[in-house]
Structures are given as structure tokens and as C-alpha cells.
Amino acid sequence: GEISAGWIQRISAGKGIRHTERNPDPANKLHVLQMWAAPDTAGLEPEYAQTDLNDELASGELVTALSGLPGEDPGIGIHNRWTALDIARPRPGAVLDVKVAPFHHVFLARGSARVHIDAADADSPVDLHPGDALRLTDAPAFQVEAIGEEPVEFLVWRMHAHF
């Protein structure tokens, strides 16, 4: 499949796959973020899915892009009932509440953001710049604020178990 900005894809290797990743237009810079999430079931058949999230991301709110959590309606489902991935492109100055989970991994893909952690013992706020990541354990609640004038895009893995 071919994807563009704002699209996500899921490849479930299952019992094994072969694939290639390349930029079909080397004259244009390509920025890809690849993440791996272990399935909670062994022996799955290989699968592929992709979807365009641009309309949802235009809202500026957090969008559940991938999830295996029961009761969630993601862009694409994954084979892990303990994990979800939220993505946002907030407007400058916007402050977004992140859903509570025992474990979070925040990654800032572009722009600048400030993470406000609602805990008395937290070193808050924490400023993030492109490529920065922040892992949180048992954070009662936190918010991500888009700071500066540049477009901001961040991702948050919500995990309800560790492996």
C-alpha cells in the first residue's frame, strides 16, 4: 500500500511476512514513524490495513488511531487488548487531556509541546521538541499543550499491561 501524511497502516506479521519500505519520490523528503506493538495472541495470520485519519486529525483533538482495548472505536484495530495509540495535531495553545492508563509513552513528531502532569511529586511541566519521548507510569492524569507557532503532532501509547 502507499500512504501519505495523515495516513496510518498496520501490518500484522503473524506467522511471517515479506515487505519493503521505500520512498517512491526521492525528490520529496519522507518522514515515517514506525512502531512495533507485540500481539497478545500467538500464531495469527498476516494482515494489512490502512486508513486516512486527516479528517479526524483536523479537529485538533486526540484521535484513537490504533487500539485493541475493548469498547474503543479506533481507526484500525490491533491484536493487543491492552494497548491503544492516540494521535493529535492540536492548534497552537490548545491543551488536550490524555486518557488515563497505567503506562504512557508520549512521542513528539513535530513542533513543540508542554506536558502538564497532575501529580504533586511530578517534575511538571516537561517541554518536548521534535523526536523527544516521555514515558509515564501511574500518572493520575496529564495534558499536552501545543506551544509555539509551528504545527504540532504527537502520539501517545496508552498501555494497560507490561510485557
Short mmCIF file of N, CA and C in Angstrom, two decimals:
data_model
loop_
_atom_site.label_atom_id
_atom_site.label_comp_id
_atom_site.label_asym_id
_atom_site.label_seq_id
_atom_site.Cartn_x
_atom_site.Cartn_y
_atom_site.Cartn_z
N GLY A 1 0.81 -1.18 0.00
CA GLY A 1 0.00 0.00 0.00
C GLY A 1 0.86 1.24 0.00
N GLU A 2 0.32 2.32 -0.45
CA GLU A 2 1.01 3.60 -0.45
C GLU A 2 0.28 4.52 0.52
N ILE A 3 1.05 5.17 1.38
CA ILE A 3 0.43 6.06 2.36
C ILE A 3 1.00 7.46 2.23
N SER A 4 0.22 8.43 2.68
CA SER A 4 0.61 9.84 2.67
C SER A 4 0.49 10.39 4.07
N ALA A 5 0.82 11.66 4.24
CA ALA A 5 0.70 12.31 5.55
C ALA A 5 -0.72 12.15 6.07
N GLY A 6 -0.84 11.82 7.35
CA GLY A 6 -2.14 11.66 7.97
C GLY A 6 -2.73 10.27 7.85
N TRP A 7 -2.06 9.40 7.13
CA TRP A 7 -2.50 8.02 6.99
C TRP A 7 -1.75 7.16 8.00
N ILE A 8 -2.38 6.08 8.43
CA ILE A 8 -1.69 5.08 9.24
C ILE A 8 -1.90 3.72 8.57
N GLN A 9 -0.98 2.84 8.83
CA GLN A 9 -1.13 1.48 8.35
C GLN A 9 -0.70 0.52 9.44
N ARG A 10 -1.28 -0.65 9.40
CA ARG A 10 -0.91 -1.71 10.34
C ARG A 10 -0.57 -2.94 9.54
N ILE A 11 0.58 -3.48 9.83
CA ILE A 11 0.98 -4.75 9.25
C ILE A 11 1.12 -5.71 10.42
N SER A 12 0.34 -6.76 10.42
CA SER A 12 0.47 -7.80 11.44
C SER A 12 1.24 -8.93 10.80
N ALA A 13 2.46 -9.15 11.28
CA ALA A 13 3.33 -10.15 10.67
C ALA A 13 2.79 -11.56 10.86
N GLY A 14 2.10 -11.79 11.96
CA GLY A 14 1.54 -13.12 12.20
C GLY A 14 2.59 -14.19 12.07
N LYS A 15 2.33 -15.16 11.22
CA LYS A 15 3.26 -16.29 11.03
C LYS A 15 4.42 -15.92 10.12
N GLY A 16 4.44 -14.69 9.59
CA GLY A 16 5.56 -14.25 8.77
C GLY A 16 5.12 -13.49 7.54
N ILE A 17 5.85 -12.44 7.21
CA ILE A 17 5.57 -11.65 6.01
C ILE A 17 6.90 -11.22 5.38
N ARG A 18 6.81 -10.77 4.15
CA ARG A 18 7.93 -10.09 3.49
C ARG A 18 7.37 -8.77 3.02
N HIS A 19 8.14 -7.71 3.27
CA HIS A 19 7.69 -6.41 2.80
C HIS A 19 8.89 -5.50 2.56
N THR A 20 8.65 -4.44 1.83
CA THR A 20 9.67 -3.46 1.52
C THR A 20 9.10 -2.08 1.80
N GLU A 21 9.95 -1.20 2.33
CA GLU A 21 9.55 0.19 2.55
C GLU A 21 10.47 1.07 1.73
N ARG A 22 9.86 1.98 0.97
CA ARG A 22 10.68 2.89 0.17
C ARG A 22 9.90 4.15 -0.14
N ASN A 23 10.62 5.18 -0.47
CA ASN A 23 10.04 6.45 -0.88
C ASN A 23 9.92 6.42 -2.40
N PRO A 24 8.70 6.45 -2.95
CA PRO A 24 8.56 6.39 -4.41
C PRO A 24 9.00 7.67 -5.11
N ASP A 25 9.21 8.76 -4.36
CA ASP A 25 9.63 10.03 -4.95
C ASP A 25 10.80 10.60 -4.16
N PRO A 26 12.03 10.14 -4.44
CA PRO A 26 13.19 10.58 -3.67
C PRO A 26 13.42 12.09 -3.67
N ALA A 27 12.81 12.82 -4.61
CA ALA A 27 12.96 14.28 -4.64
C ALA A 27 12.23 14.93 -3.47
N ASN A 28 11.24 14.25 -2.90
CA ASN A 28 10.49 14.76 -1.75
C ASN A 28 10.90 14.02 -0.49
N LYS A 29 11.20 14.80 0.54
CA LYS A 29 11.62 14.22 1.81
C LYS A 29 10.50 13.39 2.42
N LEU A 30 10.84 12.24 2.93
CA LEU A 30 9.88 11.34 3.55
C LEU A 30 10.15 11.25 5.04
N HIS A 31 9.11 11.37 5.83
CA HIS A 31 9.22 11.24 7.30
C HIS A 31 8.24 10.16 7.72
N VAL A 32 8.77 9.04 8.20
CA VAL A 32 7.93 7.91 8.60
C VAL A 32 8.24 7.58 10.05
N LEU A 33 7.22 7.28 10.79
CA LEU A 33 7.39 6.83 12.16
C LEU A 33 6.88 5.40 12.22
N GLN A 34 7.77 4.48 12.58
CA GLN A 34 7.41 3.07 12.63
C GLN A 34 7.48 2.61 14.08
N MET A 35 6.43 1.94 14.54
CA MET A 35 6.38 1.45 15.92
C MET A 35 5.93 0.00 15.89
N TRP A 36 6.39 -0.75 16.87
CA TRP A 36 6.03 -2.15 16.98
C TRP A 36 5.24 -2.36 18.26
N ALA A 37 4.15 -3.09 18.17
CA ALA A 37 3.37 -3.48 19.35
C ALA A 37 3.20 -5.00 19.28
N ALA A 38 3.63 -5.67 20.32
CA ALA A 38 3.52 -7.13 20.34
C ALA A 38 2.05 -7.55 20.45
N PRO A 39 1.65 -8.58 19.70
CA PRO A 39 0.28 -9.07 19.84
C PRO A 39 0.13 -9.83 21.16
N ASP A 40 -1.11 -9.97 21.62
CA ASP A 40 -1.33 -10.74 22.84
C ASP A 40 -1.75 -12.18 22.53
N THR A 41 -1.72 -12.54 21.23
CA THR A 41 -2.07 -13.88 20.78
C THR A 41 -1.01 -14.35 19.80
N ALA A 42 -0.56 -15.58 19.95
CA ALA A 42 0.44 -16.14 19.04
C ALA A 42 -0.24 -16.82 17.84
N GLY A 43 0.52 -16.98 16.76
CA GLY A 43 0.07 -17.76 15.62
C GLY A 43 -0.96 -17.09 14.72
N LEU A 44 -1.05 -15.78 14.75
CA LEU A 44 -2.02 -15.07 13.91
C LEU A 44 -1.63 -15.13 12.44
N GLU A 45 -2.62 -15.02 11.57
CA GLU A 45 -2.36 -14.92 10.14
C GLU A 45 -1.87 -13.50 9.84
N PRO A 46 -1.02 -13.32 8.83
CA PRO A 46 -0.61 -11.96 8.45
C PRO A 46 -1.81 -11.13 8.00
N GLU A 47 -1.78 -9.83 8.33
CA GLU A 47 -2.85 -8.91 7.96
C GLU A 47 -2.27 -7.55 7.59
N TYR A 48 -3.03 -6.83 6.80
CA TYR A 48 -2.65 -5.47 6.43
C TYR A 48 -3.89 -4.59 6.46
N ALA A 49 -3.74 -3.37 6.98
CA ALA A 49 -4.83 -2.39 6.96
C ALA A 49 -4.22 -1.00 6.91
N GLN A 50 -4.93 -0.08 6.28
CA GLN A 50 -4.50 1.31 6.27
C GLN A 50 -5.75 2.18 6.24
N THR A 51 -5.60 3.40 6.78
CA THR A 51 -6.73 4.33 6.75
C THR A 51 -6.22 5.76 6.81
N ASP A 52 -7.01 6.65 6.29
CA ASP A 52 -6.72 8.08 6.26
C ASP A 52 -7.38 8.72 7.49
N LEU A 53 -6.58 9.34 8.35
CA LEU A 53 -7.08 10.00 9.55
C LEU A 53 -7.09 11.52 9.44
N ASN A 54 -6.83 12.07 8.25
CA ASN A 54 -6.72 13.52 8.11
C ASN A 54 -7.96 14.27 8.56
N ASP A 55 -9.16 13.78 8.23
CA ASP A 55 -10.37 14.48 8.65
C ASP A 55 -10.50 14.51 10.16
N GLU A 56 -10.22 13.38 10.82
CA GLU A 56 -10.29 13.33 12.28
C GLU A 56 -9.22 14.20 12.91
N LEU A 57 -8.00 14.18 12.36
CA LEU A 57 -6.90 14.97 12.92
C LEU A 57 -7.14 16.47 12.75
N ALA A 58 -7.92 16.86 11.74
CA ALA A 58 -8.21 18.28 11.51
C ALA A 58 -9.00 18.89 12.67
N SER A 59 -9.63 18.07 13.50
CA SER A 59 -10.37 18.57 14.66
C SER A 59 -9.45 19.17 15.70
N GLY A 60 -8.16 18.79 15.69
CA GLY A 60 -7.22 19.25 16.70
C GLY A 60 -7.28 18.45 17.98
N GLU A 61 -8.20 17.50 18.07
CA GLU A 61 -8.36 16.67 19.26
C GLU A 61 -7.56 15.38 19.13
N LEU A 62 -7.45 14.65 20.24
CA LEU A 62 -6.82 13.33 20.20
C LEU A 62 -7.72 12.37 19.43
N VAL A 63 -7.10 11.59 18.57
CA VAL A 63 -7.80 10.60 17.75
C VAL A 63 -7.22 9.23 18.09
N THR A 64 -8.08 8.27 18.40
CA THR A 64 -7.59 6.91 18.65
C THR A 64 -7.33 6.27 17.29
N ALA A 65 -6.06 6.16 16.95
CA ALA A 65 -5.64 5.65 15.65
C ALA A 65 -5.62 4.13 15.61
N LEU A 66 -5.07 3.53 16.64
CA LEU A 66 -4.95 2.07 16.75
C LEU A 66 -5.40 1.66 18.14
N SER A 67 -6.11 0.56 18.24
CA SER A 67 -6.48 0.08 19.57
C SER A 67 -6.93 -1.36 19.52
N GLY A 68 -6.60 -2.06 20.59
CA GLY A 68 -7.13 -3.39 20.83
C GLY A 68 -7.94 -3.40 22.11
N LEU A 69 -8.07 -2.21 22.75
CA LEU A 69 -8.79 -2.11 24.01
C LEU A 69 -10.28 -2.36 23.78
N PRO A 70 -10.90 -3.21 24.61
CA PRO A 70 -12.33 -3.46 24.45
C PRO A 70 -13.14 -2.16 24.58
N GLY A 71 -14.14 -2.02 23.72
CA GLY A 71 -15.02 -0.87 23.78
C GLY A 71 -14.54 0.37 23.05
N GLU A 72 -13.34 0.35 22.48
CA GLU A 72 -12.85 1.51 21.75
C GLU A 72 -13.13 1.36 20.26
N ASP A 73 -13.28 2.47 19.58
CA ASP A 73 -13.56 2.50 18.15
C ASP A 73 -12.40 3.20 17.44
N PRO A 74 -11.33 2.45 17.16
CA PRO A 74 -10.14 3.07 16.57
C PRO A 74 -10.24 3.19 15.06
N GLY A 75 -9.26 3.92 14.51
CA GLY A 75 -9.11 3.95 13.06
C GLY A 75 -8.85 2.55 12.53
N ILE A 76 -7.96 1.82 13.23
CA ILE A 76 -7.61 0.44 12.87
C ILE A 76 -7.44 -0.35 14.17
N GLY A 77 -7.96 -1.55 14.20
CA GLY A 77 -7.78 -2.42 15.36
C GLY A 77 -6.42 -3.09 15.35
N ILE A 78 -5.92 -3.42 16.53
CA ILE A 78 -4.67 -4.18 16.66
C ILE A 78 -4.92 -5.39 17.53
N HIS A 79 -4.02 -6.35 17.46
CA HIS A 79 -4.15 -7.59 18.20
C HIS A 79 -3.46 -7.49 19.56
N ASN A 80 -3.88 -6.52 20.34
CA ASN A 80 -3.37 -6.40 21.71
C ASN A 80 -4.45 -5.71 22.53
N ARG A 81 -5.12 -6.47 23.39
CA ARG A 81 -6.26 -5.94 24.16
C ARG A 81 -5.84 -5.02 25.29
N TRP A 82 -4.55 -4.72 25.41
CA TRP A 82 -4.04 -3.88 26.49
C TRP A 82 -3.51 -2.54 26.01
N THR A 83 -3.58 -2.27 24.70
CA THR A 83 -2.84 -1.15 24.13
C THR A 83 -3.66 -0.33 23.15
N ALA A 84 -3.41 0.99 23.15
CA ALA A 84 -4.02 1.89 22.16
C ALA A 84 -3.03 3.00 21.83
N LEU A 85 -3.16 3.55 20.64
CA LEU A 85 -2.34 4.66 20.19
C LEU A 85 -3.24 5.82 19.80
N ASP A 86 -3.03 6.98 20.46
CA ASP A 86 -3.75 8.20 20.13
C ASP A 86 -2.80 9.16 19.43
N ILE A 87 -3.34 9.91 18.47
CA ILE A 87 -2.55 10.88 17.71
C ILE A 87 -3.30 12.22 17.73
N ALA A 88 -2.55 13.32 17.75
CA ALA A 88 -3.19 14.63 17.69
C ALA A 88 -2.33 15.61 16.90
N ARG A 89 -3.04 16.55 16.28
CA ARG A 89 -2.45 17.73 15.64
C ARG A 89 -3.13 18.95 16.25
N PRO A 90 -2.82 19.28 17.49
CA PRO A 90 -3.53 20.39 18.15
C PRO A 90 -3.15 21.74 17.57
N ARG A 91 -4.08 22.67 17.69
CA ARG A 91 -3.82 24.04 17.27
C ARG A 91 -2.91 24.71 18.29
N PRO A 92 -2.15 25.74 17.89
CA PRO A 92 -1.28 26.43 18.86
C PRO A 92 -2.06 26.88 20.09
N GLY A 93 -1.51 26.59 21.25
CA GLY A 93 -2.12 26.97 22.51
C GLY A 93 -3.14 25.98 23.06
N ALA A 94 -3.55 25.01 22.26
CA ALA A 94 -4.54 24.03 22.71
C ALA A 94 -3.92 23.13 23.79
N VAL A 95 -4.75 22.75 24.75
CA VAL A 95 -4.35 21.83 25.82
C VAL A 95 -5.28 20.63 25.74
N LEU A 96 -4.71 19.44 25.52
CA LEU A 96 -5.51 18.23 25.37
C LEU A 96 -5.33 17.30 26.56
N ASP A 97 -6.43 16.79 27.08
CA ASP A 97 -6.40 15.80 28.15
C ASP A 97 -6.15 14.43 27.55
N VAL A 98 -5.19 13.70 28.13
CA VAL A 98 -4.88 12.35 27.67
C VAL A 98 -5.63 11.36 28.56
N LYS A 99 -6.18 10.32 27.94
CA LYS A 99 -6.90 9.30 28.69
C LYS A 99 -5.96 8.62 29.69
N VAL A 100 -6.50 8.31 30.87
CA VAL A 100 -5.71 7.69 31.93
C VAL A 100 -5.41 6.23 31.59
N ALA A 101 -4.19 5.80 31.88
CA ALA A 101 -3.74 4.41 31.74
C ALA A 101 -2.57 4.21 32.69
N PRO A 102 -2.27 2.98 33.05
CA PRO A 102 -1.13 2.75 33.94
C PRO A 102 0.22 3.15 33.34
N PHE A 103 0.33 3.03 32.01
CA PHE A 103 1.59 3.35 31.34
C PHE A 103 1.29 4.19 30.10
N HIS A 104 2.13 5.21 29.88
CA HIS A 104 2.03 6.05 28.68
C HIS A 104 3.42 6.21 28.07
N HIS A 105 3.45 6.33 26.77
CA HIS A 105 4.66 6.69 26.04
C HIS A 105 4.25 7.80 25.08
N VAL A 106 4.75 9.01 25.34
CA VAL A 106 4.43 10.18 24.52
C VAL A 106 5.61 10.42 23.57
N PHE A 107 5.32 10.64 22.30
CA PHE A 107 6.35 10.94 21.31
C PHE A 107 5.94 12.17 20.54
N LEU A 108 6.84 13.15 20.46
CA LEU A 108 6.55 14.38 19.71
C LEU A 108 7.19 14.26 18.33
N ALA A 109 6.35 14.19 17.31
CA ALA A 109 6.83 14.05 15.94
C ALA A 109 7.26 15.38 15.34
N ARG A 110 6.50 16.46 15.64
CA ARG A 110 6.89 17.77 15.13
C ARG A 110 6.32 18.86 16.03
N GLY A 111 6.95 20.04 15.93
CA GLY A 111 6.53 21.18 16.73
C GLY A 111 7.10 21.12 18.14
N SER A 112 6.49 21.87 19.04
CA SER A 112 6.90 21.90 20.45
C SER A 112 5.66 21.73 21.31
N ALA A 113 5.83 21.00 22.41
CA ALA A 113 4.70 20.74 23.30
C ALA A 113 5.18 20.77 24.74
N ARG A 114 4.22 21.01 25.62
CA ARG A 114 4.48 21.03 27.07
C ARG A 114 3.53 20.02 27.70
N VAL A 115 4.09 19.11 28.50
CA VAL A 115 3.30 18.10 29.18
C VAL A 115 3.10 18.55 30.63
N HIS A 116 1.84 18.64 31.03
CA HIS A 116 1.47 19.02 32.40
C HIS A 116 0.98 17.77 33.11
N ILE A 117 1.69 17.36 34.16
CA ILE A 117 1.36 16.13 34.88
C ILE A 117 0.69 16.50 36.20
N ASP A 118 -0.51 15.95 36.41
CA ASP A 118 -1.29 16.26 37.61
C ASP A 118 -0.88 15.36 38.78
N ALA A 119 0.30 15.60 39.29
CA ALA A 119 0.78 14.83 40.45
C ALA A 119 1.69 15.74 41.26
N ALA A 120 1.52 15.71 42.56
CA ALA A 120 2.29 16.60 43.45
C ALA A 120 3.78 16.35 43.34
N ASP A 121 4.19 15.10 43.10
CA ASP A 121 5.62 14.79 43.06
C ASP A 121 6.20 14.81 41.65
N ALA A 122 5.42 15.25 40.65
CA ALA A 122 5.89 15.25 39.27
C ALA A 122 6.72 16.49 38.97
N ASP A 123 7.76 16.29 38.15
CA ASP A 123 8.54 17.42 37.64
C ASP A 123 7.76 17.97 36.44
N SER A 124 6.82 18.84 36.71
CA SER A 124 5.91 19.31 35.67
C SER A 124 5.96 20.82 35.61
N PRO A 125 5.86 21.44 34.46
CA PRO A 125 5.67 20.80 33.16
C PRO A 125 6.99 20.31 32.56
N VAL A 126 6.85 19.50 31.51
CA VAL A 126 8.00 18.97 30.77
C VAL A 126 7.85 19.43 29.33
N ASP A 127 8.86 20.13 28.80
CA ASP A 127 8.82 20.58 27.41
C ASP A 127 9.40 19.51 26.49
N LEU A 128 8.73 19.30 25.36
CA LEU A 128 9.19 18.33 24.37
C LEU A 128 9.43 19.03 23.04
N HIS A 129 10.44 18.54 22.31
CA HIS A 129 10.79 19.05 21.00
C HIS A 129 10.82 17.88 20.03
N PRO A 130 10.81 18.10 18.72
CA PRO A 130 10.72 17.00 17.76
C PRO A 130 11.71 15.87 18.06
N GLY A 131 11.16 14.66 18.12
CA GLY A 131 11.96 13.48 18.39
C GLY A 131 12.02 13.12 19.87
N ASP A 132 11.55 14.00 20.76
CA ASP A 132 11.56 13.71 22.19
C ASP A 132 10.45 12.73 22.55
N ALA A 133 10.73 11.92 23.58
CA ALA A 133 9.74 10.98 24.10
C ALA A 133 9.70 11.10 25.61
N LEU A 134 8.56 10.75 26.17
CA LEU A 134 8.37 10.80 27.62
C LEU A 134 7.57 9.57 28.01
N ARG A 135 8.08 8.82 28.97
CA ARG A 135 7.35 7.65 29.47
C ARG A 135 6.84 7.96 30.86
N LEU A 136 5.58 7.64 31.10
CA LEU A 136 4.95 7.89 32.39
C LEU A 136 4.37 6.59 32.93
N THR A 137 4.53 6.41 34.23
CA THR A 137 3.96 5.26 34.91
C THR A 137 3.05 5.76 36.01
N ASP A 138 1.82 5.27 36.02
CA ASP A 138 0.83 5.61 37.04
C ASP A 138 0.59 7.11 37.18
N ALA A 139 0.63 7.84 36.08
CA ALA A 139 0.28 9.26 36.12
C ALA A 139 -1.23 9.35 36.29
N PRO A 140 -1.70 10.07 37.31
CA PRO A 140 -3.15 10.13 37.52
C PRO A 140 -3.88 10.79 36.35
N ALA A 141 -3.30 11.81 35.80
CA ALA A 141 -3.84 12.49 34.62
C ALA A 141 -2.76 13.42 34.11
N PHE A 142 -2.80 13.69 32.81
CA PHE A 142 -1.88 14.69 32.27
C PHE A 142 -2.46 15.28 31.00
N GLN A 143 -1.92 16.45 30.66
CA GLN A 143 -2.35 17.18 29.48
C GLN A 143 -1.13 17.49 28.63
N VAL A 144 -1.37 17.62 27.33
CA VAL A 144 -0.33 18.03 26.39
C VAL A 144 -0.78 19.35 25.78
N GLU A 145 0.09 20.35 25.88
CA GLU A 145 -0.19 21.69 25.35
C GLU A 145 0.69 21.95 24.14
N ALA A 146 0.09 22.40 23.06
CA ALA A 146 0.84 22.79 21.86
C ALA A 146 1.40 24.19 22.11
N ILE A 147 2.72 24.31 22.07
CA ILE A 147 3.34 25.61 22.31
C ILE A 147 4.06 26.07 21.04
N GLY A 148 4.20 27.36 20.88
CA GLY A 148 4.84 27.92 19.70
C GLY A 148 3.85 28.05 18.56
N GLU A 149 4.36 28.48 17.43
CA GLU A 149 3.51 28.72 16.26
C GLU A 149 3.60 27.61 15.21
N GLU A 150 4.60 26.73 15.35
CA GLU A 150 4.76 25.65 14.38
C GLU A 150 3.66 24.60 14.56
N PRO A 151 3.29 23.90 13.48
CA PRO A 151 2.34 22.79 13.63
C PRO A 151 2.91 21.74 14.59
N VAL A 152 2.03 21.17 15.39
CA VAL A 152 2.41 20.17 16.38
C VAL A 152 1.74 18.85 16.03
N GLU A 153 2.48 17.77 16.17
CA GLU A 153 1.91 16.44 16.02
C GLU A 153 2.56 15.55 17.06
N PHE A 154 1.71 14.90 17.87
CA PHE A 154 2.25 13.99 18.87
C PHE A 154 1.43 12.72 18.93
N LEU A 155 2.07 11.68 19.49
CA LEU A 155 1.45 10.37 19.62
C LEU A 155 1.55 9.94 21.07
N VAL A 156 0.55 9.22 21.54
CA VAL A 156 0.55 8.70 22.91
C VAL A 156 0.12 7.24 22.88
N TRP A 157 1.02 6.36 23.28
CA TRP A 157 0.63 4.96 23.52
C TRP A 157 0.04 4.90 24.92
N ARG A 158 -1.13 4.30 25.04
CA ARG A 158 -1.76 4.01 26.34
C ARG A 158 -1.67 2.52 26.53
N MET A 159 -1.03 2.10 27.63
CA MET A 159 -0.84 0.67 27.86
C MET A 159 -1.39 0.30 29.24
N HIS A 160 -2.16 -0.79 29.25
CA HIS A 160 -2.79 -1.24 30.49
C HIS A 160 -2.14 -2.51 31.02
N ALA A 161 -0.97 -2.86 30.49
CA ALA A 161 -0.18 -4.00 30.98
C ALA A 161 1.24 -3.81 30.49
N HIS A 162 2.16 -4.51 31.10
CA HIS A 162 3.54 -4.50 30.59
C HIS A 162 3.93 -5.94 30.29
N PHE A 163 4.92 -6.08 29.42
CA PHE A 163 5.33 -7.41 28.96
C PHE A 163 6.70 -7.75 29.47
#
